Protein backbone atom coordinates (compact mmCIF):
# COMPACT_ATOMS: atom_id res chain seq x y z
CA UNK A 1 0.00 0.00 0.00
CA UNK A 2 2.82 2.43 0.83
CA UNK A 3 4.66 1.71 -2.44
CA UNK A 4 1.41 2.15 -4.40
CA UNK A 5 0.80 5.50 -2.71
CA UNK A 6 4.34 6.72 -3.52
CA UNK A 7 4.04 5.59 -7.14
CA UNK A 8 0.77 7.52 -7.49
CA UNK A 9 2.40 10.69 -6.11
CA UNK A 10 5.38 10.34 -8.45
CA UNK A 11 3.14 9.73 -11.44
CA UNK A 12 0.97 12.76 -10.62
CA UNK A 13 3.92 15.05 -11.42
CA UNK A 14 2.82 18.59 -10.58
CA UNK A 15 2.00 19.89 -7.14
CA UNK A 16 -1.61 20.47 -8.07
CA UNK A 17 -2.20 16.87 -9.02
CA UNK A 18 -0.39 15.72 -5.90
CA UNK A 19 -2.73 17.81 -3.76
CA UNK A 20 -5.72 16.40 -5.65
CA UNK A 21 -4.39 12.88 -5.15
CA UNK A 22 -3.78 13.50 -1.44
CA UNK A 23 -7.36 14.67 -1.00
CA UNK A 24 -9.25 12.40 -3.39
CA UNK A 25 -7.54 9.05 -2.90
CA UNK A 26 -8.14 8.83 0.87
CA UNK A 27 -11.74 9.90 0.26
CA UNK A 28 -12.18 7.19 -2.35
CA UNK A 29 -10.62 4.65 -0.02
CA UNK A 30 -12.93 5.75 2.80
CA UNK A 31 -15.91 5.62 0.43
CA UNK A 32 -15.04 2.08 -0.68
CA UNK A 33 -14.48 0.98 2.95
CA UNK A 34 -17.84 2.37 4.04
CA UNK A 35 -19.62 0.74 1.11
CA UNK A 36 -17.96 -2.61 1.78
CA UNK A 37 -18.69 -2.44 5.49
CA UNK A 38 -22.32 -1.42 4.96
CA UNK A 39 -22.81 -4.21 2.43
CA UNK A 40 -21.21 -6.87 4.62
CA UNK A 41 -22.98 -5.65 7.75
CA UNK A 42 -26.35 -5.78 5.99
CA UNK A 43 -26.55 -9.58 5.86
CA UNK A 44 -25.10 -9.93 9.35
CA UNK A 45 -27.58 -7.53 10.91
CA UNK A 46 -30.53 -9.04 9.02
CA UNK A 47 -29.63 -12.54 10.19
CA UNK A 48 -29.18 -11.36 13.77
CA UNK A 49 -32.56 -9.62 13.73
CA UNK A 50 -34.16 -12.68 12.09
CA UNK A 51 -32.65 -14.96 14.72
CA UNK A 52 -33.90 -12.81 17.60
CA UNK A 53 -37.34 -12.45 16.00
CA UNK A 54 -37.64 -16.18 15.40
CA UNK A 55 -36.57 -17.02 18.94
CA UNK A 56 -39.08 -14.57 20.39
CA UNK A 57 -41.95 -15.91 18.23
CA UNK A 58 -41.02 -19.54 18.96
CA UNK A 59 -40.89 -18.91 22.72
CA UNK A 60 -44.21 -17.07 22.70
CA UNK A 61 -45.90 -19.80 20.60
CA UNK A 62 -44.49 -22.49 22.90
CA UNK A 63 -45.93 -20.75 25.96
CA UNK A 64 -49.33 -20.30 24.31
CA UNK A 65 -49.46 -23.91 23.07
CA UNK A 66 -48.42 -25.60 26.33
CA UNK A 67 -51.90 -26.00 27.79
CA UNK A 68 -53.61 -26.85 24.47
CA UNK A 69 -50.98 -29.48 23.64
CA UNK A 70 -51.26 -31.07 27.08
CA UNK A 71 -55.05 -31.33 26.55
CA UNK A 72 -54.70 -32.59 22.99
CA UNK A 73 -56.47 -29.57 21.49
CA UNK A 74 -54.50 -29.45 18.20
CA UNK A 75 -57.25 -27.50 16.43
CA UNK A 76 -56.70 -24.53 18.71
CA UNK A 77 -52.93 -24.69 18.11
CA UNK A 78 -53.53 -24.93 14.37
CA UNK A 79 -55.65 -21.77 14.38
CA UNK A 80 -52.92 -19.89 16.27
CA UNK A 81 -50.26 -21.08 13.85
CA UNK A 82 -52.33 -20.13 10.78
CA UNK A 83 -52.97 -16.67 12.21
CA UNK A 84 -49.24 -16.30 12.87
CA UNK A 85 -48.35 -17.31 9.30
CA UNK A 86 -50.78 -14.75 7.84
CA UNK A 87 -49.57 -11.90 10.07
CA UNK A 88 -45.79 -12.48 9.80
CA UNK A 89 -44.43 -12.74 6.19
CA UNK A 90 -40.98 -13.75 7.48
CA UNK A 91 -42.28 -17.13 8.73
CA UNK A 92 -42.37 -19.91 6.11
CA UNK A 93 -43.60 -22.81 8.21
CA UNK A 94 -44.32 -23.91 11.78
CA UNK A 95 -43.90 -27.48 12.99
CA UNK A 96 -45.01 -28.87 16.37
CA UNK A 97 -43.18 -31.98 17.64
CA UNK A 98 -44.23 -34.23 20.48
CA UNK A 99 -42.15 -35.23 23.46
CA UNK A 100 -40.51 -38.02 21.40
CA UNK A 101 -39.72 -35.76 18.48
CA UNK A 102 -42.65 -36.97 16.37
CA UNK A 103 -44.28 -34.36 14.12
CA UNK A 104 -47.86 -33.79 15.22
CA UNK A 105 -48.62 -30.52 13.37
CA UNK A 106 -47.11 -28.80 10.34
CA UNK A 107 -48.41 -25.62 8.78
CA UNK A 108 -46.72 -23.66 5.96
CA UNK A 109 -47.49 -20.42 4.19
CA UNK A 110 -48.06 -20.34 0.45
CA UNK A 111 -44.56 -19.04 -0.23
CA UNK A 112 -43.04 -21.50 2.23
CA UNK A 113 -43.98 -24.47 0.05
CA UNK A 114 -41.61 -23.44 -2.74
CA UNK A 115 -38.84 -21.60 -0.88
CA UNK A 116 -35.94 -22.88 1.22
CA UNK A 117 -35.79 -21.48 4.74
CA UNK A 118 -32.85 -19.19 5.60
CA UNK A 119 -32.97 -19.96 9.34
CA UNK A 120 -34.70 -22.34 11.78
CA UNK A 121 -35.38 -21.66 15.44
CA UNK A 122 -36.81 -23.93 18.09
CA UNK A 123 -38.39 -23.53 21.53
CA UNK A 124 -39.28 -26.21 24.05
CA UNK A 125 -42.94 -26.59 25.13
CA UNK A 126 -43.08 -27.28 28.86
CA UNK A 127 -46.10 -28.12 31.01
CA UNK A 128 -45.88 -26.84 34.60
CA UNK A 129 -46.59 -29.49 37.25
CA UNK A 130 -47.24 -28.66 40.90
CA UNK A 131 -46.42 -31.18 43.64
CA UNK A 132 -47.94 -30.67 47.08
CA UNK A 133 -46.61 -32.64 50.04
CA UNK A 134 -47.94 -32.80 53.59
CA UNK A 135 -45.51 -33.47 56.40
CA UNK A 136 -46.46 -34.37 59.97
CA UNK A 137 -44.66 -32.50 62.72
CA UNK A 138 -44.72 -32.75 66.49
CA UNK A 139 -47.51 -30.20 66.70
CA UNK A 140 -51.15 -30.79 65.97
CA UNK A 141 -51.07 -29.04 62.56
CA UNK A 142 -48.99 -30.51 59.75
CA UNK A 143 -46.72 -28.49 57.45
CA UNK A 144 -47.52 -28.16 53.74
CA UNK A 145 -45.06 -27.50 50.88
CA UNK A 146 -45.55 -27.05 47.14
CA UNK A 147 -42.99 -27.71 44.43
CA UNK A 148 -43.18 -26.44 40.80
CA UNK A 149 -41.70 -28.73 38.12
CA UNK A 150 -41.79 -28.27 34.34
CA UNK A 151 -42.14 -31.28 32.07
CA UNK A 152 -41.14 -31.16 28.40
CA UNK A 153 -44.12 -32.16 26.27
CA UNK A 154 -43.06 -30.93 22.83
CA UNK A 155 -41.02 -28.60 20.63
CA UNK A 156 -41.90 -25.70 18.33
CA UNK A 157 -39.80 -25.35 15.17
CA UNK A 158 -40.15 -22.21 13.02
CA UNK A 159 -38.62 -21.80 9.54
CA UNK A 160 -37.94 -18.17 8.57
CA UNK A 161 -36.95 -16.31 5.41
CA UNK A 162 -34.82 -13.15 5.20
CA UNK A 163 -36.02 -12.01 1.77
CA UNK A 164 -38.28 -9.16 2.95
CA UNK A 165 -35.71 -7.81 5.42
CA UNK A 166 -32.93 -8.00 2.84
CA UNK A 167 -35.04 -6.19 0.27
CA UNK A 168 -35.72 -3.37 2.72
CA UNK A 169 -32.07 -3.10 3.69
CA UNK A 170 -31.02 -3.14 0.01
CA UNK A 171 -33.27 -0.18 -0.70
CA UNK A 172 -31.81 1.74 2.22
CA UNK A 173 -28.31 0.78 1.09
CA UNK A 174 -28.94 2.06 -2.46
CA UNK A 175 -30.24 5.43 -1.19
CA UNK A 176 -27.18 5.81 1.07
CA UNK A 177 -24.80 5.01 -1.78
CA UNK A 178 -26.49 7.59 -4.01
CA UNK A 179 -26.21 10.35 -1.40
CA UNK A 180 -22.59 9.47 -0.62
CA UNK A 181 -21.65 9.46 -4.31
CA UNK A 182 -23.11 12.94 -4.82
CA UNK A 183 -21.16 14.22 -1.80
CA UNK A 184 -17.97 12.64 -3.21
CA UNK A 185 -18.41 14.36 -6.59
CA UNK A 186 -19.02 17.74 -4.95
CA UNK A 187 -15.91 17.36 -2.76
CA UNK A 188 -13.76 16.43 -5.77
CA UNK A 189 -14.95 19.56 -7.62
CA UNK A 190 -14.16 21.79 -4.62
CA UNK A 191 -10.70 20.20 -4.21
CA UNK A 192 -9.90 20.80 -7.91
CA UNK A 193 -10.81 24.49 -7.70
CA UNK A 194 -8.96 25.14 -4.45
CA UNK A 195 -5.83 23.24 -5.53
CA UNK A 196 -5.49 25.41 -8.66
CA UNK A 197 -5.59 28.61 -6.60
CA UNK A 198 -3.16 27.24 -4.03
CA UNK A 199 -0.56 25.88 -6.45
CA UNK A 200 -0.25 29.10 -8.40
CA UNK A 201 0.97 30.96 -5.32
CA UNK A 202 3.19 28.06 -4.26
CA UNK A 203 4.80 27.94 -7.72
CA UNK A 204 5.86 31.58 -7.39
CA UNK A 205 7.25 30.87 -3.94
CA UNK A 206 9.21 27.87 -5.27
CA UNK A 207 10.77 29.95 -8.05
CA UNK A 208 11.96 32.48 -5.48
CA UNK A 209 13.41 29.72 -3.27
CA UNK A 210 15.28 28.22 -6.24
CA UNK A 211 16.87 31.60 -6.92
CA UNK A 212 17.92 31.92 -3.27
CA UNK A 213 19.39 28.40 -3.33
CA UNK A 214 21.53 29.34 -6.36
CA UNK A 215 22.92 32.35 -4.51
CA UNK A 216 20.94 34.96 -6.41
CA UNK A 217 18.97 37.77 -4.86
CA UNK A 218 15.45 37.35 -6.25
CA UNK A 219 12.74 39.91 -6.64
CA UNK A 220 10.43 40.40 -3.74
CA UNK A 221 7.15 38.53 -3.81
CA UNK A 222 3.93 40.52 -3.75
CA UNK A 223 2.10 38.89 -0.85
CA UNK A 224 -1.47 39.29 -2.02
CA UNK A 225 -2.84 36.02 -0.61
CA UNK A 226 -4.13 35.75 2.91
CA UNK A 227 -3.74 32.97 5.40
CA UNK A 228 -0.86 30.49 5.46
CA UNK A 229 0.16 31.08 1.81
CA UNK A 230 0.43 34.85 2.34
CA UNK A 231 2.44 34.23 5.50
CA UNK A 232 4.73 31.92 3.51
CA UNK A 233 5.32 34.62 0.87
CA UNK A 234 6.11 37.20 3.54
CA UNK A 235 8.48 34.76 5.24
CA UNK A 236 10.34 34.21 1.95
CA UNK A 237 10.77 37.96 1.55
CA UNK A 238 12.11 38.25 5.09
CA UNK A 239 14.45 35.32 4.50
CA UNK A 240 15.81 36.92 1.37
CA UNK A 241 16.40 40.23 3.20
CA UNK A 242 18.25 38.52 6.07
CA UNK A 243 20.65 36.41 3.97
CA UNK A 244 23.41 39.03 3.86
CA UNK A 245 23.27 39.64 7.59
CA UNK A 246 23.31 35.87 8.17
CA UNK A 247 26.47 35.51 6.06
CA UNK A 248 28.25 38.15 8.18
CA UNK A 249 27.13 36.47 11.37
CA UNK A 250 28.32 33.10 10.05
CA UNK A 251 31.78 34.47 9.33
CA UNK A 252 31.98 35.86 12.84
CA UNK A 253 30.88 32.52 14.29
CA UNK A 254 33.48 30.66 12.23
CA UNK A 255 36.19 32.93 13.60
CA UNK A 256 34.92 32.44 17.14
CA UNK A 257 34.76 28.65 16.76
CA UNK A 258 38.29 28.62 15.35
CA UNK A 259 39.52 30.41 18.44
CA UNK A 260 37.65 27.96 20.67
CA UNK A 261 39.16 24.99 18.82
CA UNK A 262 42.64 26.39 19.35
CA UNK A 263 41.91 26.80 23.05
CA UNK A 264 40.55 23.24 23.19
CA UNK A 265 43.71 21.96 21.55
CA UNK A 266 45.81 23.74 24.18
CA UNK A 267 43.63 22.29 26.95
CA UNK A 268 44.04 18.82 25.44
CA UNK A 269 47.82 19.15 25.52
CA UNK A 270 47.61 20.30 29.13
CA UNK A 271 45.44 17.28 30.02
CA UNK A 272 47.91 14.76 28.62
CA UNK A 273 49.97 14.81 31.80
CA UNK A 274 46.90 14.14 33.90
CA UNK A 275 45.95 11.25 31.63
CA UNK A 276 49.43 9.79 32.00
CA UNK A 277 49.12 10.07 35.76
CA UNK A 278 45.77 8.28 35.71
CA UNK A 279 47.14 5.54 33.47
CA UNK A 280 50.03 5.07 35.89
CA UNK A 281 47.64 4.65 38.79
CA UNK A 282 45.57 2.19 36.76
CA UNK A 283 48.63 0.07 35.91
CA UNK A 284 49.73 0.19 39.53
CA UNK A 285 46.32 -1.08 40.67
CA UNK A 286 46.44 -3.85 38.06
CA UNK A 287 49.91 -4.92 39.23
CA UNK A 288 48.77 -4.93 42.85
CA UNK A 289 45.81 -7.15 41.94
CA UNK A 290 48.10 -9.50 40.00
CA UNK A 291 50.47 -9.64 42.94
CA UNK A 292 47.58 -10.42 45.29
CA UNK A 293 46.37 -13.23 43.01
CA UNK A 294 49.93 -14.60 42.74
CA UNK A 295 50.23 -14.61 46.54
CA UNK A 296 46.96 -16.48 46.88
CA UNK A 297 48.05 -19.03 44.27
CA UNK A 298 51.39 -19.52 46.03
CA UNK A 299 50.07 -19.58 49.61
CA UNK A 300 46.82 -21.49 49.11
CA UNK A 301 46.77 -23.37 45.81
CA UNK A 302 50.42 -24.49 45.88
CA UNK A 303 50.22 -25.47 49.55
CA UNK A 304 47.08 -27.47 48.89
CA UNK A 305 48.70 -29.19 45.90
CA UNK A 306 51.78 -30.13 48.01
CA UNK A 307 49.50 -31.52 50.73
CA UNK A 308 47.59 -33.52 48.12
CA UNK A 309 50.86 -34.93 46.76
CA UNK A 310 51.99 -36.04 50.25
CA UNK A 311 48.63 -37.67 50.97
CA UNK A 312 48.77 -39.52 47.63
CA UNK A 313 52.30 -40.81 48.45
CA UNK A 314 51.04 -41.99 51.83
CA UNK A 315 48.18 -43.85 50.17
CA UNK A 316 50.70 -45.61 47.88
CA UNK A 317 52.80 -46.67 50.90
CA UNK A 318 49.76 -48.00 52.75
CA UNK A 319 48.63 -49.90 49.67
CA UNK A 320 52.07 -51.55 49.37
CA UNK A 321 52.06 -52.64 53.04
CA UNK A 322 49.01 -54.88 52.52
CA UNK A 323 47.92 -54.39 56.11
CA UNK A 324 44.09 -54.68 56.55
CA UNK A 325 44.21 -51.77 58.98
CA UNK A 326 45.65 -49.68 56.18
CA UNK A 327 42.35 -49.83 54.27
CA UNK A 328 40.70 -47.50 56.77
CA UNK A 329 43.66 -45.14 56.63
CA UNK A 330 43.48 -45.13 52.82
CA UNK A 331 39.77 -44.24 52.93
CA UNK A 332 40.47 -41.44 55.42
CA UNK A 333 43.33 -40.07 53.32
CA UNK A 334 41.20 -40.24 50.15
CA UNK A 335 38.52 -38.21 51.91
CA UNK A 336 41.13 -35.63 52.85
CA UNK A 337 42.25 -35.45 49.21
CA UNK A 338 38.63 -34.93 48.12
CA UNK A 339 38.20 -32.14 50.67
CA UNK A 340 41.40 -30.46 49.50
CA UNK A 341 40.17 -30.77 45.88
CA UNK A 342 36.90 -29.05 46.79
CA UNK A 343 38.86 -26.31 48.52
CA UNK A 344 41.08 -25.94 45.44
CA UNK A 345 37.98 -25.68 43.23
CA UNK A 346 36.40 -23.09 45.50
CA UNK A 347 39.61 -21.03 45.60
CA UNK A 348 39.89 -21.27 41.82
CA UNK A 349 36.33 -20.01 41.37
CA UNK A 350 37.04 -17.14 43.74
CA UNK A 351 40.09 -16.16 41.69
CA UNK A 352 38.06 -16.34 38.46
CA UNK A 353 35.32 -14.20 39.99
CA UNK A 354 37.92 -11.66 41.04
CA UNK A 355 39.14 -11.48 37.45
CA UNK A 356 35.67 -11.36 35.86
CA UNK A 357 32.29 -12.05 37.52
CA UNK A 358 30.75 -14.41 34.98
CA UNK A 359 27.73 -14.76 37.26
CA UNK A 360 26.63 -11.35 35.96
CA UNK A 361 26.08 -12.78 32.48
CA UNK A 362 23.95 -15.61 33.86
CA UNK A 363 21.92 -14.04 36.68
CA UNK A 364 22.13 -10.32 36.01
CA UNK A 365 23.15 -7.71 38.56
CA UNK A 366 20.47 -8.43 41.17
CA UNK A 367 20.94 -12.20 40.93
CA UNK A 368 24.74 -11.90 41.06
CA UNK A 369 24.62 -9.74 44.21
CA UNK A 370 22.19 -12.14 45.85
CA UNK A 371 24.48 -15.06 44.99
CA UNK A 372 27.49 -13.17 46.39
CA UNK A 373 25.70 -12.67 49.72
CA UNK A 374 24.63 -16.32 49.77
CA UNK A 375 28.25 -17.45 49.40
CA UNK A 376 29.30 -14.99 52.10
CA UNK A 377 26.62 -16.41 54.40
CA UNK A 378 28.05 -19.91 53.93
CA UNK A 379 31.58 -18.75 54.68
CA UNK A 380 30.53 -16.62 57.67
CA UNK A 381 27.42 -18.16 59.29
CA UNK A 382 27.73 -15.96 62.39
CA UNK A 383 26.81 -12.86 60.39
CA UNK A 384 23.39 -11.97 58.98
CA UNK A 385 23.17 -10.83 55.36
CA UNK A 386 20.09 -8.99 54.04
CA UNK A 387 19.44 -8.30 50.36
CA UNK A 388 16.53 -6.40 48.81
CA UNK A 389 15.96 -5.53 45.12
CA UNK A 390 12.99 -4.56 42.99
CA UNK A 391 11.37 -7.14 40.71
CA UNK A 392 11.56 -5.47 37.27
CA UNK A 393 14.91 -4.10 36.14
CA UNK A 394 15.77 -1.83 33.19
CA UNK A 395 18.45 -2.98 30.79
CA UNK A 396 21.93 -2.24 32.21
CA UNK A 397 25.15 -1.82 30.25
CA UNK A 398 27.98 -4.25 30.93
CA UNK A 399 30.18 -1.46 32.27
CA UNK A 400 27.54 -0.27 34.73
CA UNK A 401 26.71 -3.80 35.95
CA UNK A 402 30.38 -4.75 36.54
CA UNK A 403 31.13 -1.47 38.34
CA UNK A 404 28.10 -1.82 40.64
CA UNK A 405 29.05 -5.44 41.35
CA UNK A 406 32.65 -4.51 42.18
CA UNK A 407 31.54 -1.67 44.48
CA UNK A 408 29.26 -4.00 46.44
CA UNK A 409 31.97 -6.69 46.48
CA UNK A 410 34.53 -4.27 47.91
CA UNK A 411 32.11 -3.04 50.57
CA UNK A 412 31.28 -6.64 51.58
CA UNK A 413 34.97 -7.54 51.73
CA UNK A 414 35.78 -4.55 53.95
CA UNK A 415 32.88 -5.38 56.28
CA UNK A 416 33.87 -9.03 56.67
CA UNK A 417 37.56 -8.20 57.19
CA UNK A 418 37.50 -5.16 59.43
CA UNK A 419 34.00 -4.19 60.65
CA UNK A 420 33.33 -7.05 63.12
CA UNK A 421 29.66 -6.61 62.19
CA UNK A 422 26.69 -8.85 62.95
CA UNK A 423 24.48 -7.64 60.07
CA UNK A 424 25.24 -6.58 56.51
CA UNK A 425 22.46 -4.97 54.42
CA UNK A 426 22.38 -4.33 50.65
CA UNK A 427 19.40 -2.59 48.99
CA UNK A 428 19.29 -2.16 45.20
CA UNK A 429 16.66 -0.31 43.16
CA UNK A 430 16.21 2.08 40.21
CA UNK A 431 14.65 5.52 40.56
CA UNK A 432 14.44 8.45 38.08
CA UNK A 433 17.04 7.07 35.63
CA UNK A 434 19.43 6.35 38.52
CA UNK A 435 20.72 3.05 39.90
CA UNK A 436 20.67 3.41 43.71
CA UNK A 437 22.65 1.08 45.96
CA UNK A 438 22.51 1.42 49.77
CA UNK A 439 25.00 -0.57 51.83
CA UNK A 440 25.14 -0.58 55.64
CA UNK A 441 26.49 -2.62 58.55
CA UNK A 442 26.39 -2.45 62.36
CA UNK A 443 30.13 -2.98 62.86
CA UNK A 444 32.77 -1.06 64.75
CA UNK A 445 32.88 1.74 62.15
CA UNK A 446 35.85 3.99 61.39
CA UNK A 447 36.87 7.59 60.99
CA UNK A 448 36.27 8.61 57.33
CA UNK A 449 39.19 11.03 57.36
CA UNK A 450 41.63 8.32 58.44
CA UNK A 451 40.29 5.69 56.05
CA UNK A 452 39.95 7.90 52.98
CA UNK A 453 43.31 6.78 51.61
CA UNK A 454 42.48 3.08 51.81
CA UNK A 455 42.66 1.24 48.52
CA UNK A 456 39.13 -0.19 48.94
CA UNK A 457 37.31 3.12 49.43
CA UNK A 458 39.53 4.81 46.84
CA UNK A 459 38.69 2.14 44.29
CA UNK A 460 34.97 2.56 45.00
CA UNK A 461 35.22 6.34 44.55
CA UNK A 462 37.14 5.98 41.28
CA UNK A 463 34.56 3.58 39.84
CA UNK A 464 31.71 5.94 40.76
CA UNK A 465 33.52 8.99 39.33
CA UNK A 466 34.29 7.11 36.10
CA UNK A 467 30.52 6.59 35.62
CA UNK A 468 29.73 10.22 36.58
CA UNK A 469 27.84 9.06 39.66
CA UNK A 470 27.75 10.06 43.31
CA UNK A 471 28.89 8.26 46.46
CA UNK A 472 28.23 9.17 50.09
CA UNK A 473 30.06 7.44 52.96
CA UNK A 474 28.86 7.95 56.51
CA UNK A 475 30.78 6.24 59.28
CA UNK A 476 31.51 6.78 62.94
CA UNK A 477 33.68 4.94 65.41
CA UNK A 478 31.50 2.28 67.01
CA UNK A 479 28.38 3.14 64.97
CA UNK A 480 28.85 1.13 61.79
CA UNK A 481 29.02 2.38 58.21
CA UNK A 482 26.46 3.50 55.60
CA UNK A 483 27.32 3.86 51.90
CA UNK A 484 24.94 5.32 49.32
CA UNK A 485 25.87 5.05 45.62
CA UNK A 486 23.94 6.67 42.75
CA UNK A 487 24.88 5.74 39.16
CA UNK A 488 23.18 7.04 35.98
CA UNK A 489 21.39 4.27 34.06
CA UNK A 490 21.88 5.86 30.62
CA UNK A 491 25.04 7.83 31.08
CA UNK A 492 27.50 4.95 30.81
CA UNK A 493 26.42 2.87 27.83
CA UNK A 494 29.78 3.07 26.10
């Protein structure tokens, strides 16, 4: 549809024909849609009305015929049916069935004998039965109760035709189409006349704009038209008058921007030393982390491997002795080797998480923080760890997620090492395009001025500053520590 519309506009060529196409084609489309909808809705509405009418007539006839059918008075029912057929031209035939679906009465109109019914409706004929029961009670007078039951004694089936209703709707449809077509022709005539008047003024305006685009100073337009077109012609005249002044202003702006660029270049050269200093601090931090990992590998992993080697040698010696008592020692030593292997695996995972928290890719930021606190709870069961996060999270960049994870990790590490706390709390939520993280503990606290040079707090501040966020640290000796971090959700996507 879009390609067809564009091809029609290209084929129309001039602006006038494009305006006519823009006005006439949607009107034609609306006209066709209304005609199609009215035509399709005609049959649907007629059938719905016919169905409701047939159900109403069948129900009424069933109620009127209940007593006569129960008494076997078919003549009375026949008179009612014949009167109904004469008064309602939409009914072709009426059939009365007994309780076992046997036809006991069938009456059809003259047109119903040669025409197929468009719709059939049925209604059940029920005979009301009253049951009265007497119950004896402890008193002298008994209690009476009556129950109403309805027994099915037959069915009314009515065959209906929609010809009369369709003919009436077709006549109404034809009158509506005629009126709508006349209105469409009048609107097309009005559009043709108005488009010619509009395009003449626009053509003059376009010629002036072409001259301005080629660098020429055109003649001023005589703004005789009123409304938007006259305002457009006046605007073109004002634009033409202001071109020279705009050129002078542009030259002045170019000179000013050139001066600013030179100043920016000088500032960039001055900032190179600061960048070198920052890079030096970054490399120093990386080397310290590598040294820490190397120490852990040497002190923990290597020591565990040496212990495993000694236990394995002892198992070999016990196996060579052939002493039955040695079997229990072998089992005990094998269990020790398995425990050391689990410890090695756990230490290896901790080192990998220090290098890159892959749990972020699997669980997301909230899940990774919750998992970090769960592991901390296992390693330090005496402490209580609380975590709270909202259910729905906006999409976070990798840089923002890793930085928030590292900040929380550093705060948890400091609390477990130095705070001697009983409770550690971490709340995480998003508010007004900001990622808010509140961390607190009830430990021994510290003096912020004395701890400001610590590598942990300094690293947290640098990560927050790199993301253009804010960090607030409140601590007091003996009163725990509270940290509030605010990071922009959309300011660190790169």
